Each structure stands twice: as structure tokens, then as C-alpha cells.
């Protein structure tokens, strides 16, 4: 039987790398209801405001917006931002809980993708950036962009 290949990225949290230093990543499965997977595959998800919490040894994602599927039936969930349970090994959850209890750390959703037919959420352990860190990161990006631009111009002239 042929193994299904890795699918495409369905949603990404671009703000996360701007607001946090991502130190470690974890992959988690998602418990979805009704036709939410169809909406996800259409790219109808927003994880910009989402955050994860751990309660009673289980991990949940809050404010993950998955728009209702238009051709769906009554099995569609009523609330598009409902709290969804994530599936991870207990050892990973305990490790994540211990690391996130440190001051300044948060569990940040980074992206949603499909692997072997199952929707997966990539969680990152992030340490919040201060304002001067954000300015420094932006300056580094600008400098790198200028270097790449100069290299491209130099290659054009050499031809």
C-alpha cells in the first residue's frame, strides 16, 4: 500500500516569529468535528489569534478560527472558534508544561498542515520579544535583504 505524501501547508502564524523567539517545536494532531477538515483543506483557517493551554494533563487550542464548510450539513459545528483538543503523547505534554511554566514563555501555534491524511498543528515554545528585540530583528532582516539585492545586482552586471 502506498504511503500518502506530506500535504501542503494550510495556515501559518506569521506574527509568531515577530513576537516570539521560537526555541522548540512540537507536532500535535487535532480533534475536528464534522466537515472542519474540508474547510481546512480549502485554506479557510486563521491561527493569528490562537493560543494553547494545558489543563488536567490535556492540551487545548483556543481562538483557532475554522470557517464553516458551505456545502456542509448539520454536523457542522456552530462556533468556528470553539476550543479544540490537541493530541500529543503524555510525555510531550508534561515536557511542554514544564518548559512553558518558566517566566516569559508561551505555547504558540505556528502552522497547520496535513501529514498522511491527518491535520497537524505545529506548536512552538516561544519566549516573548521585547520592543528592542523586535527592532533588532527587523534591522537584521533589512540588512540581509540589502545584501541579497546587492548580490543579485552584481550577478546581473557580471553577465
mmCIF file of the C-alpha atoms, coordinates in Angstrom:
data_MODEL
# 
_entry.id   MODEL 
# 
loop_
_atom_site.group_PDB 
_atom_site.id 
_atom_site.type_symbol 
_atom_site.label_atom_id 
_atom_site.label_alt_id 
_atom_site.label_comp_id 
_atom_site.label_asym_id 
_atom_site.label_entity_id 
_atom_site.label_seq_id 
_atom_site.pdbx_PDB_ins_code 
_atom_site.Cartn_x 
_atom_site.Cartn_y 
_atom_site.Cartn_z 
_atom_site.occupancy 
_atom_site.B_iso_or_equiv 
_atom_site.pdbx_formal_charge 
_atom_site.auth_seq_id 
_atom_site.auth_comp_id 
_atom_site.auth_asym_id 
_atom_site.auth_atom_id 
_atom_site.pdbx_PDB_model_num 
ATOM 1   C CA . UNK A 1 1   ? 0.000   0.000  0.000   1.00 0.00 ? 1   UNK A CA 1 
ATOM 2   C CA . UNK A 1 2   ? 1.425   3.380  -0.974  1.00 0.00 ? 2   UNK A CA 1 
ATOM 3   C CA . UNK A 1 3   ? 2.133   5.874  1.785   1.00 0.00 ? 3   UNK A CA 1 
ATOM 4   C CA . UNK A 1 4   ? 0.402   9.211  1.415   1.00 0.00 ? 4   UNK A CA 1 
ATOM 5   C CA . UNK A 1 5   ? 2.846   12.036 0.912   1.00 0.00 ? 5   UNK A CA 1 
ATOM 6   C CA . UNK A 1 6   ? 3.068   15.131 3.045   1.00 0.00 ? 6   UNK A CA 1 
ATOM 7   C CA . UNK A 1 7   ? 0.447   17.665 2.105   1.00 0.00 ? 7   UNK A CA 1 
ATOM 8   C CA . UNK A 1 8   ? 0.691   21.384 1.806   1.00 0.00 ? 8   UNK A CA 1 
ATOM 9   C CA . UNK A 1 9   ? 0.752   23.991 4.500   1.00 0.00 ? 9   UNK A CA 1 
ATOM 10  C CA . UNK A 1 10  ? -2.820  25.110 5.202   1.00 0.00 ? 10  UNK A CA 1 
ATOM 11  C CA . UNK A 1 11  ? -2.348  28.060 7.571   1.00 0.00 ? 11  UNK A CA 1 
ATOM 12  C CA . UNK A 1 12  ? 0.594   29.884 9.095   1.00 0.00 ? 12  UNK A CA 1 
ATOM 13  C CA . UNK A 1 13  ? 1.040   32.266 12.019  1.00 0.00 ? 13  UNK A CA 1 
ATOM 14  C CA . UNK A 1 14  ? 3.388   34.875 10.536  1.00 0.00 ? 14  UNK A CA 1 
ATOM 15  C CA . UNK A 1 15  ? 3.143   37.073 13.609  1.00 0.00 ? 15  UNK A CA 1 
ATOM 16  C CA . UNK A 1 16  ? 4.660   34.395 15.853  1.00 0.00 ? 16  UNK A CA 1 
ATOM 17  C CA . UNK A 1 17  ? 8.226   34.826 14.609  1.00 0.00 ? 17  UNK A CA 1 
ATOM 18  C CA . UNK A 1 18  ? 7.865   38.583 15.038  1.00 0.00 ? 18  UNK A CA 1 
ATOM 19  C CA . UNK A 1 19  ? 6.587   38.408 18.626  1.00 0.00 ? 19  UNK A CA 1 
ATOM 20  C CA . UNK A 1 20  ? 8.489   35.380 19.972  1.00 0.00 ? 20  UNK A CA 1 
ATOM 21  C CA . UNK A 1 21  ? 11.867  33.690 19.911  1.00 0.00 ? 21  UNK A CA 1 
ATOM 22  C CA . UNK A 1 22  ? 10.820  30.135 18.963  1.00 0.00 ? 22  UNK A CA 1 
ATOM 23  C CA . UNK A 1 23  ? 13.064  27.765 20.927  1.00 0.00 ? 23  UNK A CA 1 
ATOM 24  C CA . UNK A 1 24  ? 11.440  24.357 20.358  1.00 0.00 ? 24  UNK A CA 1 
ATOM 25  C CA . UNK A 1 25  ? 8.665   22.900 18.219  1.00 0.00 ? 25  UNK A CA 1 
ATOM 26  C CA . UNK A 1 26  ? 6.168   20.108 18.813  1.00 0.00 ? 26  UNK A CA 1 
ATOM 27  C CA . UNK A 1 27  ? 3.734   18.406 16.421  1.00 0.00 ? 27  UNK A CA 1 
ATOM 28  C CA . UNK A 1 28  ? 0.186   17.762 17.594  1.00 0.00 ? 28  UNK A CA 1 
ATOM 29  C CA . UNK A 1 29  ? -2.852  16.173 15.990  1.00 0.00 ? 29  UNK A CA 1 
ATOM 30  C CA . UNK A 1 30  ? -6.209  17.963 16.138  1.00 0.00 ? 30  UNK A CA 1 
ATOM 31  C CA . UNK A 1 31  ? -9.640  16.670 17.111  1.00 0.00 ? 31  UNK A CA 1 
ATOM 32  C CA . UNK A 1 32  ? -12.002 18.046 14.465  1.00 0.00 ? 32  UNK A CA 1 
ATOM 33  C CA . UNK A 1 33  ? -15.778 17.736 14.114  1.00 0.00 ? 33  UNK A CA 1 
ATOM 34  C CA . UNK A 1 34  ? -18.000 17.421 11.068  1.00 0.00 ? 34  UNK A CA 1 
ATOM 35  C CA . UNK A 1 35  ? -16.614 18.945 7.914   1.00 0.00 ? 35  UNK A CA 1 
ATOM 36  C CA . UNK A 1 36  ? -13.893 21.074 9.558   1.00 0.00 ? 36  UNK A CA 1 
ATOM 37  C CA . UNK A 1 37  ? -11.196 19.118 7.735   1.00 0.00 ? 37  UNK A CA 1 
ATOM 38  C CA . UNK A 1 38  ? -12.768 20.102 4.410   1.00 0.00 ? 38  UNK A CA 1 
ATOM 39  C CA . UNK A 1 39  ? -12.648 23.762 5.409   1.00 0.00 ? 39  UNK A CA 1 
ATOM 40  C CA . UNK A 1 40  ? -9.030  23.333 6.483   1.00 0.00 ? 40  UNK A CA 1 
ATOM 41  C CA . UNK A 1 41  ? -8.078  21.746 3.168   1.00 0.00 ? 41  UNK A CA 1 
ATOM 42  C CA . UNK A 1 42  ? -9.646  24.734 1.393   1.00 0.00 ? 42  UNK A CA 1 
ATOM 43  C CA . UNK A 1 43  ? -7.387  27.011 3.441   1.00 0.00 ? 43  UNK A CA 1 
ATOM 44  C CA . UNK A 1 44  ? -10.222 28.530 5.462   1.00 0.00 ? 44  UNK A CA 1 
ATOM 45  C CA . UNK A 1 45  ? -8.381  28.716 8.795   1.00 0.00 ? 45  UNK A CA 1 
ATOM 46  C CA . UNK A 1 46  ? -6.861  31.574 10.762  1.00 0.00 ? 46  UNK A CA 1 
ATOM 47  C CA . UNK A 1 47  ? -4.378  30.951 13.584  1.00 0.00 ? 47  UNK A CA 1 
ATOM 48  C CA . UNK A 1 48  ? -3.237  34.535 14.103  1.00 0.00 ? 48  UNK A CA 1 
ATOM 49  C CA . UNK A 1 49  ? -5.024  34.963 17.456  1.00 0.00 ? 49  UNK A CA 1 
ATOM 50  C CA . UNK A 1 50  ? -4.809  31.336 18.595  1.00 0.00 ? 50  UNK A CA 1 
ATOM 51  C CA . UNK A 1 51  ? -3.087  30.156 21.761  1.00 0.00 ? 51  UNK A CA 1 
ATOM 52  C CA . UNK A 1 52  ? -2.683  26.826 23.541  1.00 0.00 ? 52  UNK A CA 1 
ATOM 53  C CA . UNK A 1 53  ? -3.281  25.881 27.179  1.00 0.00 ? 53  UNK A CA 1 
ATOM 54  C CA . UNK A 1 54  ? -2.715  22.752 29.216  1.00 0.00 ? 54  UNK A CA 1 
ATOM 55  C CA . UNK A 1 55  ? -5.438  21.637 31.669  1.00 0.00 ? 55  UNK A CA 1 
ATOM 56  C CA . UNK A 1 56  ? -5.615  18.349 33.564  1.00 0.00 ? 56  UNK A CA 1 
ATOM 57  C CA . UNK A 1 57  ? -2.831  16.794 31.504  1.00 0.00 ? 57  UNK A CA 1 
ATOM 58  C CA . UNK A 1 58  ? -4.555  17.620 28.196  1.00 0.00 ? 58  UNK A CA 1 
ATOM 59  C CA . UNK A 1 59  ? -3.659  20.339 25.714  1.00 0.00 ? 59  UNK A CA 1 
ATOM 60  C CA . UNK A 1 60  ? -6.252  22.580 24.054  1.00 0.00 ? 60  UNK A CA 1 
ATOM 61  C CA . UNK A 1 61  ? -6.144  25.288 21.391  1.00 0.00 ? 61  UNK A CA 1 
ATOM 62  C CA . UNK A 1 62  ? -8.303  28.386 21.766  1.00 0.00 ? 62  UNK A CA 1 
ATOM 63  C CA . UNK A 1 63  ? -9.386  31.001 19.171  1.00 0.00 ? 63  UNK A CA 1 
ATOM 64  C CA . UNK A 1 64  ? -8.393  28.848 16.183  1.00 0.00 ? 64  UNK A CA 1 
ATOM 65  C CA . UNK A 1 65  ? -10.885 30.030 13.566  1.00 0.00 ? 65  UNK A CA 1 
ATOM 66  C CA . UNK A 1 66  ? -12.029 27.432 11.034  1.00 0.00 ? 66  UNK A CA 1 
ATOM 67  C CA . UNK A 1 67  ? -14.802 28.784 8.816   1.00 0.00 ? 67  UNK A CA 1 
ATOM 68  C CA . UNK A 1 68  ? -17.858 26.541 8.361   1.00 0.00 ? 68  UNK A CA 1 
ATOM 69  C CA . UNK A 1 69  ? -17.927 24.474 5.173   1.00 0.00 ? 69  UNK A CA 1 
ATOM 70  C CA . UNK A 1 70  ? -20.520 25.944 2.779   1.00 0.00 ? 70  UNK A CA 1 
ATOM 71  C CA . UNK A 1 71  ? -21.754 22.596 1.457   1.00 0.00 ? 71  UNK A CA 1 
ATOM 72  C CA . UNK A 1 72  ? -21.762 21.106 4.948   1.00 0.00 ? 72  UNK A CA 1 
ATOM 73  C CA . UNK A 1 73  ? -24.783 19.695 6.692   1.00 0.00 ? 73  UNK A CA 1 
ATOM 74  C CA . UNK A 1 74  ? -25.999 19.941 10.277  1.00 0.00 ? 74  UNK A CA 1 
ATOM 75  C CA . UNK A 1 75  ? -22.894 18.158 11.550  1.00 0.00 ? 75  UNK A CA 1 
ATOM 76  C CA . UNK A 1 76  ? -21.004 21.446 11.051  1.00 0.00 ? 76  UNK A CA 1 
ATOM 77  C CA . UNK A 1 77  ? -20.009 22.960 14.414  1.00 0.00 ? 77  UNK A CA 1 
ATOM 78  C CA . UNK A 1 78  ? -21.880 26.151 15.297  1.00 0.00 ? 78  UNK A CA 1 
ATOM 79  C CA . UNK A 1 79  ? -18.897 28.030 16.761  1.00 0.00 ? 79  UNK A CA 1 
ATOM 80  C CA . UNK A 1 80  ? -15.935 28.462 14.357  1.00 0.00 ? 80  UNK A CA 1 
ATOM 81  C CA . UNK A 1 81  ? -13.600 29.496 17.216  1.00 0.00 ? 81  UNK A CA 1 
ATOM 82  C CA . UNK A 1 82  ? -14.502 26.724 19.634  1.00 0.00 ? 82  UNK A CA 1 
ATOM 83  C CA . UNK A 1 83  ? -11.868 25.170 21.883  1.00 0.00 ? 83  UNK A CA 1 
ATOM 84  C CA . UNK A 1 84  ? -10.323 22.119 20.218  1.00 0.00 ? 84  UNK A CA 1 
ATOM 85  C CA . UNK A 1 85  ? -8.413  19.318 21.862  1.00 0.00 ? 85  UNK A CA 1 
ATOM 86  C CA . UNK A 1 86  ? -4.918  18.526 20.600  1.00 0.00 ? 86  UNK A CA 1 
ATOM 87  C CA . UNK A 1 87  ? -3.424  15.050 20.503  1.00 0.00 ? 87  UNK A CA 1 
ATOM 88  C CA . UNK A 1 88  ? 0.083   14.622 21.881  1.00 0.00 ? 88  UNK A CA 1 
ATOM 89  C CA . UNK A 1 89  ? 1.941   12.000 23.865  1.00 0.00 ? 89  UNK A CA 1 
ATOM 90  C CA . UNK A 1 90  ? 1.688   12.469 27.622  1.00 0.00 ? 90  UNK A CA 1 
ATOM 91  C CA . UNK A 1 91  ? 5.480   12.777 27.931  1.00 0.00 ? 91  UNK A CA 1 
ATOM 92  C CA . UNK A 1 92  ? 5.491   15.612 25.382  1.00 0.00 ? 92  UNK A CA 1 
ATOM 93  C CA . UNK A 1 93  ? 2.660   17.398 27.194  1.00 0.00 ? 93  UNK A CA 1 
ATOM 94  C CA . UNK A 1 94  ? 4.487   17.193 30.530  1.00 0.00 ? 94  UNK A CA 1 
ATOM 95  C CA . UNK A 1 95  ? 7.714   18.457 28.927  1.00 0.00 ? 95  UNK A CA 1 
ATOM 96  C CA . UNK A 1 96  ? 5.835   21.330 27.279  1.00 0.00 ? 96  UNK A CA 1 
ATOM 97  C CA . UNK A 1 97  ? 4.070   22.152 30.541  1.00 0.00 ? 97  UNK A CA 1 
ATOM 98  C CA . UNK A 1 98  ? 7.348   22.282 32.448  1.00 0.00 ? 98  UNK A CA 1 
ATOM 99  C CA . UNK A 1 99  ? 9.023   24.498 29.861  1.00 0.00 ? 99  UNK A CA 1 
ATOM 100 C CA . UNK A 1 100 ? 6.060   26.858 29.477  1.00 0.00 ? 100 UNK A CA 1 
ATOM 101 C CA . UNK A 1 101 ? 5.813   27.459 33.252  1.00 0.00 ? 101 UNK A CA 1 
ATOM 102 C CA . UNK A 1 102 ? 9.074   29.404 33.090  1.00 0.00 ? 102 UNK A CA 1 
ATOM 103 C CA . UNK A 1 103 ? 8.665   33.158 33.153  1.00 0.00 ? 103 UNK A CA 1 
ATOM 104 C CA . UNK A 1 104 ? 8.113   34.739 29.728  1.00 0.00 ? 104 UNK A CA 1 
ATOM 105 C CA . UNK A 1 105 ? 7.386   31.513 27.822  1.00 0.00 ? 105 UNK A CA 1 
ATOM 106 C CA . UNK A 1 106 ? 4.220   30.692 25.901  1.00 0.00 ? 106 UNK A CA 1 
ATOM 107 C CA . UNK A 1 107 ? 2.879   27.870 23.726  1.00 0.00 ? 107 UNK A CA 1 
ATOM 108 C CA . UNK A 1 108 ? 2.353   29.408 20.288  1.00 0.00 ? 108 UNK A CA 1 
ATOM 109 C CA . UNK A 1 109 ? 0.692   27.734 17.284  1.00 0.00 ? 109 UNK A CA 1 
ATOM 110 C CA . UNK A 1 110 ? 2.938   28.149 14.242  1.00 0.00 ? 110 UNK A CA 1 
ATOM 111 C CA . UNK A 1 111 ? 1.250   26.391 11.316  1.00 0.00 ? 111 UNK A CA 1 
ATOM 112 C CA . UNK A 1 112 ? -1.378  23.859 10.272  1.00 0.00 ? 112 UNK A CA 1 
ATOM 113 C CA . UNK A 1 113 ? -0.597  21.222 7.666   1.00 0.00 ? 113 UNK A CA 1 
ATOM 114 C CA . UNK A 1 114 ? -1.714  17.751 6.560   1.00 0.00 ? 114 UNK A CA 1 
ATOM 115 C CA . UNK A 1 115 ? 0.541   14.735 7.079   1.00 0.00 ? 115 UNK A CA 1 
ATOM 116 C CA . UNK A 1 116 ? -0.586  11.288 5.895   1.00 0.00 ? 116 UNK A CA 1 
ATOM 117 C CA . UNK A 1 117 ? -4.183  12.470 5.647   1.00 0.00 ? 117 UNK A CA 1 
ATOM 118 C CA . UNK A 1 118 ? -4.348  13.892 9.191   1.00 0.00 ? 118 UNK A CA 1 
ATOM 119 C CA . UNK A 1 119 ? -4.440  17.566 10.138  1.00 0.00 ? 119 UNK A CA 1 
ATOM 120 C CA . UNK A 1 120 ? -1.430  18.515 12.262  1.00 0.00 ? 120 UNK A CA 1 
ATOM 121 C CA . UNK A 1 121 ? -0.636  21.652 14.223  1.00 0.00 ? 121 UNK A CA 1 
ATOM 122 C CA . UNK A 1 122 ? 2.953   22.734 14.795  1.00 0.00 ? 122 UNK A CA 1 
ATOM 123 C CA . UNK A 1 123 ? 3.310   24.270 18.253  1.00 0.00 ? 123 UNK A CA 1 
ATOM 124 C CA . UNK A 1 124 ? 6.283   26.339 19.259  1.00 0.00 ? 124 UNK A CA 1 
ATOM 125 C CA . UNK A 1 125 ? 7.664   27.133 22.674  1.00 0.00 ? 125 UNK A CA 1 
ATOM 126 C CA . UNK A 1 126 ? 8.233   30.853 22.412  1.00 0.00 ? 126 UNK A CA 1 
ATOM 127 C CA . UNK A 1 127 ? 9.866   33.423 24.652  1.00 0.00 ? 127 UNK A CA 1 
ATOM 128 C CA . UNK A 1 128 ? 8.337   36.851 24.211  1.00 0.00 ? 128 UNK A CA 1 
ATOM 129 C CA . UNK A 1 129 ? 10.399  39.514 22.479  1.00 0.00 ? 129 UNK A CA 1 
ATOM 130 C CA . UNK A 1 130 ? 10.820  42.960 23.905  1.00 0.00 ? 130 UNK A CA 1 
ATOM 131 C CA . UNK A 1 131 ? 10.340  46.015 21.702  1.00 0.00 ? 131 UNK A CA 1 
ATOM 132 C CA . UNK A 1 132 ? 14.077  46.482 21.164  1.00 0.00 ? 132 UNK A CA 1 
ATOM 133 C CA . UNK A 1 133 ? 14.385  42.807 20.156  1.00 0.00 ? 133 UNK A CA 1 
ATOM 134 C CA . UNK A 1 134 ? 11.724  43.328 17.503  1.00 0.00 ? 134 UNK A CA 1 
ATOM 135 C CA . UNK A 1 135 ? 13.562  46.382 16.138  1.00 0.00 ? 135 UNK A CA 1 
ATOM 136 C CA . UNK A 1 136 ? 16.825  44.428 16.102  1.00 0.00 ? 136 UNK A CA 1 
ATOM 137 C CA . UNK A 1 137 ? 15.198  41.531 14.209  1.00 0.00 ? 137 UNK A CA 1 
ATOM 138 C CA . UNK A 1 138 ? 13.720  43.938 11.670  1.00 0.00 ? 138 UNK A CA 1 
ATOM 139 C CA . UNK A 1 139 ? 17.127  45.611 11.179  1.00 0.00 ? 139 UNK A CA 1 
ATOM 140 C CA . UNK A 1 140 ? 18.781  42.208 10.604  1.00 0.00 ? 140 UNK A CA 1 
ATOM 141 C CA . UNK A 1 141 ? 16.116  41.280 8.044   1.00 0.00 ? 141 UNK A CA 1 
ATOM 142 C CA . UNK A 1 142 ? 16.604  44.603 6.223   1.00 0.00 ? 142 UNK A CA 1 
ATOM 143 C CA . UNK A 1 143 ? 20.378  44.165 6.184   1.00 0.00 ? 143 UNK A CA 1 
ATOM 144 C CA . UNK A 1 144 ? 20.059  40.610 4.844   1.00 0.00 ? 144 UNK A CA 1 
ATOM 145 C CA . UNK A 1 145 ? 17.638  41.793 2.160   1.00 0.00 ? 145 UNK A CA 1 
ATOM 146 C CA . UNK A 1 146 ? 20.065  44.567 1.120   1.00 0.00 ? 146 UNK A CA 1 
ATOM 147 C CA . UNK A 1 147 ? 22.928  42.043 0.899   1.00 0.00 ? 147 UNK A CA 1 
ATOM 148 C CA . UNK A 1 148 ? 20.843  39.724 -1.300  1.00 0.00 ? 148 UNK A CA 1 
ATOM 149 C CA . UNK A 1 149 ? 19.804  42.630 -3.518  1.00 0.00 ? 149 UNK A CA 1 
ATOM 150 C CA . UNK A 1 150 ? 23.421  43.731 -3.933  1.00 0.00 ? 150 UNK A CA 1 
ATOM 151 C CA . UNK A 1 151 ? 24.500  40.188 -4.816  1.00 0.00 ? 151 UNK A CA 1 
ATOM 152 C CA . UNK A 1 152 ? 21.761  39.925 -7.446  1.00 0.00 ? 152 UNK A CA 1 
ATOM 153 C CA . UNK A 1 153 ? 22.789  43.260 -8.952  1.00 0.00 ? 153 UNK A CA 1 
ATOM 154 C CA . UNK A 1 154 ? 26.422  42.161 -9.028  1.00 0.00 ? 154 UNK A CA 1 
ATOM 155 C CA . UNK A 1 155 ? 25.478  38.934 -10.816 1.00 0.00 ? 155 UNK A CA 1 
ATOM 156 C CA . UNK A 1 156 ? 23.450  40.862 -13.409 1.00 0.00 ? 156 UNK A CA 1 
ATOM 157 C CA . UNK A 1 157 ? 26.413  43.157 -14.141 1.00 0.00 ? 157 UNK A CA 1 
ATOM 158 C CA . UNK A 1 158 ? 28.811  40.189 -14.447 1.00 0.00 ? 158 UNK A CA 1 
ATOM 159 C CA . UNK A 1 159 ? 26.741  38.615 -17.220 1.00 0.00 ? 159 UNK A CA 1 
# 
